[in-house]
PDB file of C-alpha atoms in Angstrom:
ATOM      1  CA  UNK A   6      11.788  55.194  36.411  1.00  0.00           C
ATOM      2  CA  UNK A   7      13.897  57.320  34.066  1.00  0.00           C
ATOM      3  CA  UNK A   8      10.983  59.064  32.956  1.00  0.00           C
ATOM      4  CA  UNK A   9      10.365  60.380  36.115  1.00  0.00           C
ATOM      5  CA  UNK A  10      13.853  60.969  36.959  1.00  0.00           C
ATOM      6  CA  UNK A  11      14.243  63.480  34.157  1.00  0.00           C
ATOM      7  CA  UNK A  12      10.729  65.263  34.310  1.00  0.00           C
ATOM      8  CA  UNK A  13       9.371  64.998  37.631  1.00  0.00           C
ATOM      9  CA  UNK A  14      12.553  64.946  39.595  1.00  0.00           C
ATOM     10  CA  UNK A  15      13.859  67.133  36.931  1.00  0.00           C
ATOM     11  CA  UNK A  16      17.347  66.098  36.332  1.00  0.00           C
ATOM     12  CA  UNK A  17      19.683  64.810  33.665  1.00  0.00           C
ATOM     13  CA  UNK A  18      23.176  64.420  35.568  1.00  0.00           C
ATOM     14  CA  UNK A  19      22.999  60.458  34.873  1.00  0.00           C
ATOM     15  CA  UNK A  20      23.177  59.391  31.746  1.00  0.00           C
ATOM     16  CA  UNK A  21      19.908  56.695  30.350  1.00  0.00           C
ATOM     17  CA  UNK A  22      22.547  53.730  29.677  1.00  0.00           C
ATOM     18  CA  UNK A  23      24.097  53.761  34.051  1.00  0.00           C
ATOM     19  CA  UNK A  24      20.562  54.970  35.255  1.00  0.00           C
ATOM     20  CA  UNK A  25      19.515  51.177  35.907  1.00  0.00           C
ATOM     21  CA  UNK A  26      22.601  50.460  37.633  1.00  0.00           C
ATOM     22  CA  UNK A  27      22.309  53.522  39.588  1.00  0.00           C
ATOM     23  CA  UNK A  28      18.857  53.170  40.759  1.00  0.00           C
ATOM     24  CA  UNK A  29      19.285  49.913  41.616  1.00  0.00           C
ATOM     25  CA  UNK A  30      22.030  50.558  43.672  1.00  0.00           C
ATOM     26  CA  UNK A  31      20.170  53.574  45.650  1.00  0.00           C
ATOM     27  CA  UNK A  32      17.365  51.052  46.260  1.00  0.00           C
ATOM     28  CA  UNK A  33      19.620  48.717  47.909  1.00  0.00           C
ATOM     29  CA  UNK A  34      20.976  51.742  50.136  1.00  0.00           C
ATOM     30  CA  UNK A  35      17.436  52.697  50.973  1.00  0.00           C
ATOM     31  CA  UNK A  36      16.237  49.215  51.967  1.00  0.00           C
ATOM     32  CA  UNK A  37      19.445  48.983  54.092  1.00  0.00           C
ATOM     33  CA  UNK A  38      18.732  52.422  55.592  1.00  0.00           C
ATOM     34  CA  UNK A  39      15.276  51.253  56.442  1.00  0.00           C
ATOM     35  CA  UNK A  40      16.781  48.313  58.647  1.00  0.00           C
ATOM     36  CA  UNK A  41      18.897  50.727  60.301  1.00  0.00           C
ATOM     37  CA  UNK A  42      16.452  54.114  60.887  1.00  0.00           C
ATOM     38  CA  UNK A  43      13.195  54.845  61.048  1.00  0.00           C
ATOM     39  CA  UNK A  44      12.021  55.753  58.099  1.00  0.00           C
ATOM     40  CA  UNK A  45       8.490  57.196  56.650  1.00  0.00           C
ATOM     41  CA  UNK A  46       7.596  59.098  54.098  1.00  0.00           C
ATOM     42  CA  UNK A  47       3.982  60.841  53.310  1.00  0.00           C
ATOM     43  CA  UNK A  48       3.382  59.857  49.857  1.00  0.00           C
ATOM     44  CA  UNK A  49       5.110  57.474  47.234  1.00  0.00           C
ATOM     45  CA  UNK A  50       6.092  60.016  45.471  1.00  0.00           C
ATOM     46  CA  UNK A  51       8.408  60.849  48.255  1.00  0.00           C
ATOM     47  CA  UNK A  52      10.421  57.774  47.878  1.00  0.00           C
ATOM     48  CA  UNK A  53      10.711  58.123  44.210  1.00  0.00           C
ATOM     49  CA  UNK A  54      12.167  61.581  44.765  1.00  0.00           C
ATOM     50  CA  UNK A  55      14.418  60.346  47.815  1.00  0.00           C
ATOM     51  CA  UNK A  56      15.873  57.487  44.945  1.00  0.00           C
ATOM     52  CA  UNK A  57      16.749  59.549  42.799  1.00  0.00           C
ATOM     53  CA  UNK A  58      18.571  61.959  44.988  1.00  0.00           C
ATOM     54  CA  UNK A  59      20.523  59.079  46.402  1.00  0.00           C
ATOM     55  CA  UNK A  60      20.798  57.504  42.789  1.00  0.00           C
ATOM     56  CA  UNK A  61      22.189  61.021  41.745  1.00  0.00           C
ATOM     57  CA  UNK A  62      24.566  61.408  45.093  1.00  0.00           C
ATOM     58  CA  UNK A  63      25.793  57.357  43.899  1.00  0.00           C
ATOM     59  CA  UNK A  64      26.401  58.686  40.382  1.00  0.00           C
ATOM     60  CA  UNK A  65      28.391  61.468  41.654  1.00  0.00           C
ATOM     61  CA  UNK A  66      30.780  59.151  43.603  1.00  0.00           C
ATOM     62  CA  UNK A  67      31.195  56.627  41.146  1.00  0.00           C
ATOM     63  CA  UNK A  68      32.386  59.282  38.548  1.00  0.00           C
ATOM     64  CA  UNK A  69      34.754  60.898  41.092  1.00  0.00           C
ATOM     65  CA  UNK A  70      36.193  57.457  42.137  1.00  0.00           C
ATOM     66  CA  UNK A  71      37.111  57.042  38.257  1.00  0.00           C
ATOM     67  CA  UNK A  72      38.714  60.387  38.250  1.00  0.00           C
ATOM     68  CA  UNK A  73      36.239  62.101  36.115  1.00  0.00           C
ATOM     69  CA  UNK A  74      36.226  65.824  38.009  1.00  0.00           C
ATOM     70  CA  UNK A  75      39.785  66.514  36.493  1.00  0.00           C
ATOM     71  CA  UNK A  76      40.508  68.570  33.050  1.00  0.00           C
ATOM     72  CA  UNK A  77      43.818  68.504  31.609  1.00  0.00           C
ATOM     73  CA  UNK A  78      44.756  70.679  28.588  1.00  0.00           C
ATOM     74  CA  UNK A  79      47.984  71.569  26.709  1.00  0.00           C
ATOM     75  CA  UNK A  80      49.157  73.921  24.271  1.00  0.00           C
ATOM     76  CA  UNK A  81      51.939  73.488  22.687  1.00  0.00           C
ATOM     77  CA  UNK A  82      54.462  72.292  25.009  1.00  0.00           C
ATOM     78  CA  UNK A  83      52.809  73.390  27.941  1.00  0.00           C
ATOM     79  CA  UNK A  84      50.221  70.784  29.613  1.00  0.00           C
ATOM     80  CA  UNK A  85      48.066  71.629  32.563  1.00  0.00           C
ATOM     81  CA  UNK A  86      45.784  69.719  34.750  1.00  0.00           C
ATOM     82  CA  UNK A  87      43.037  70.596  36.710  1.00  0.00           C
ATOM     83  CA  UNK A  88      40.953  69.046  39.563  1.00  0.00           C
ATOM     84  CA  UNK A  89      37.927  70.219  40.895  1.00  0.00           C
ATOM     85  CA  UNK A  90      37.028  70.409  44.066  1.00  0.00           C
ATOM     86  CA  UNK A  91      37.054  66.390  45.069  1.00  0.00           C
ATOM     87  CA  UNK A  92      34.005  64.149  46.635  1.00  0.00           C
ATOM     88  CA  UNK A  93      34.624  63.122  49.711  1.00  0.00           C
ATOM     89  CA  UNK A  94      35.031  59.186  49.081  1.00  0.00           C
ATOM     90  CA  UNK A  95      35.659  57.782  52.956  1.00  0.00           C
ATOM     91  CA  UNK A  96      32.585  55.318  53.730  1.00  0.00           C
ATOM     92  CA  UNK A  97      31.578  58.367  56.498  1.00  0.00           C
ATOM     93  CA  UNK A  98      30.925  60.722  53.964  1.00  0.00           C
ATOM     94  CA  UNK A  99      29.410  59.100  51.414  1.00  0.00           C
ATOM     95  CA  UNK A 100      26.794  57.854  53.919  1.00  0.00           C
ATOM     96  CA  UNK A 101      26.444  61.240  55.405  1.00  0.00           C
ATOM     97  CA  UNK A 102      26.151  62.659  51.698  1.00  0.00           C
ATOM     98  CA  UNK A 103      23.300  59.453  50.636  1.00  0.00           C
ATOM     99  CA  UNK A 104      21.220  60.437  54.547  1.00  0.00           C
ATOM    100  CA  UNK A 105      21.187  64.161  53.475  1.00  0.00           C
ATOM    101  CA  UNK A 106      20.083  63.797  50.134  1.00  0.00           C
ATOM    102  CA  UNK A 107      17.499  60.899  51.151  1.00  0.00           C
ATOM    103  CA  UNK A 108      16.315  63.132  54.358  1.00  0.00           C
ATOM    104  CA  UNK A 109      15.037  65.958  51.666  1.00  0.00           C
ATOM    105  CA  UNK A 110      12.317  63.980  50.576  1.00  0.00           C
ATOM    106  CA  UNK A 111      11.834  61.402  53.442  1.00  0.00           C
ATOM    107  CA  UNK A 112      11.652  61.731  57.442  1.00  0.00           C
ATOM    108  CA  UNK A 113      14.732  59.552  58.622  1.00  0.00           C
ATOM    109  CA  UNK A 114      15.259  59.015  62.554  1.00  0.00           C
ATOM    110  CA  UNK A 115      17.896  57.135  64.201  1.00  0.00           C
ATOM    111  CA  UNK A 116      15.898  56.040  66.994  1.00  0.00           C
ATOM    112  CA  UNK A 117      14.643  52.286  68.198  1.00  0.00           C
ATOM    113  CA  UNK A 118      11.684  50.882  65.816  1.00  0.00           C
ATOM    114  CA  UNK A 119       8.769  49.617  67.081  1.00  0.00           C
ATOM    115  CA  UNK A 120       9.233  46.460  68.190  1.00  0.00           C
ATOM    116  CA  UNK A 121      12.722  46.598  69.515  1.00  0.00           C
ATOM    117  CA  UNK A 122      14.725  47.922  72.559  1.00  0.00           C
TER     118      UNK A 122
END
């Protein structure tokens, strides 16, 4: 699956050695999100794509949860840090984040399945 992350999804923001965990992680979401929404997709190349946008949206959280988006630097005596602009990290927005980033490549309605009321 990392082979197609890099060169048909075309990215490299996860690293090879926390892809697995990663992936594994934004299958879990995406099985959970099927229980909740309706979800459908036209190909299964779709899904692929839809992982590894949520994989990559995962990977994004987990590094700003460690603290990872800041730069410090001194010279001399003077030290400076800097934070870029932080993830949101509440449960809302992560979820709203992982649905966005899923809903690129697949159709995802909050509606009743079939089959229930």
């Amino acid at each position: 699956m990392y082979c197609f992350y890099r060169t048909e999804y075309n990215s490299c923001e996860i690293p090879e050695q926390e892809f697995p965990e990663m992936i594994a992680k934004a299958k879990n979401w995406l099985e959970k999100c099927k229980r909740i929404y309706s979800v459908s997709e036209t190909d299964s190349q779709q899904e692929k794509m839809a992982l590894c946008a949520v994989a990559e949206g995962i990977y994004l959280f987990c590094r700003s949860q460690r603290g990872e988006f800041s730069q410090k630097m001194s010279i001399g005596s003077v030290s400076c840090t800097t934070t870029m602009p932080e993830i949101a990290n509440t449960y809302t927005a992560k979820e709203k984040e992982l649905l966005q980033r899923a809903g690129m490549y697949l159709d995802i309605c909050r509606c009743a399945r079939k089959g229930t009321v």
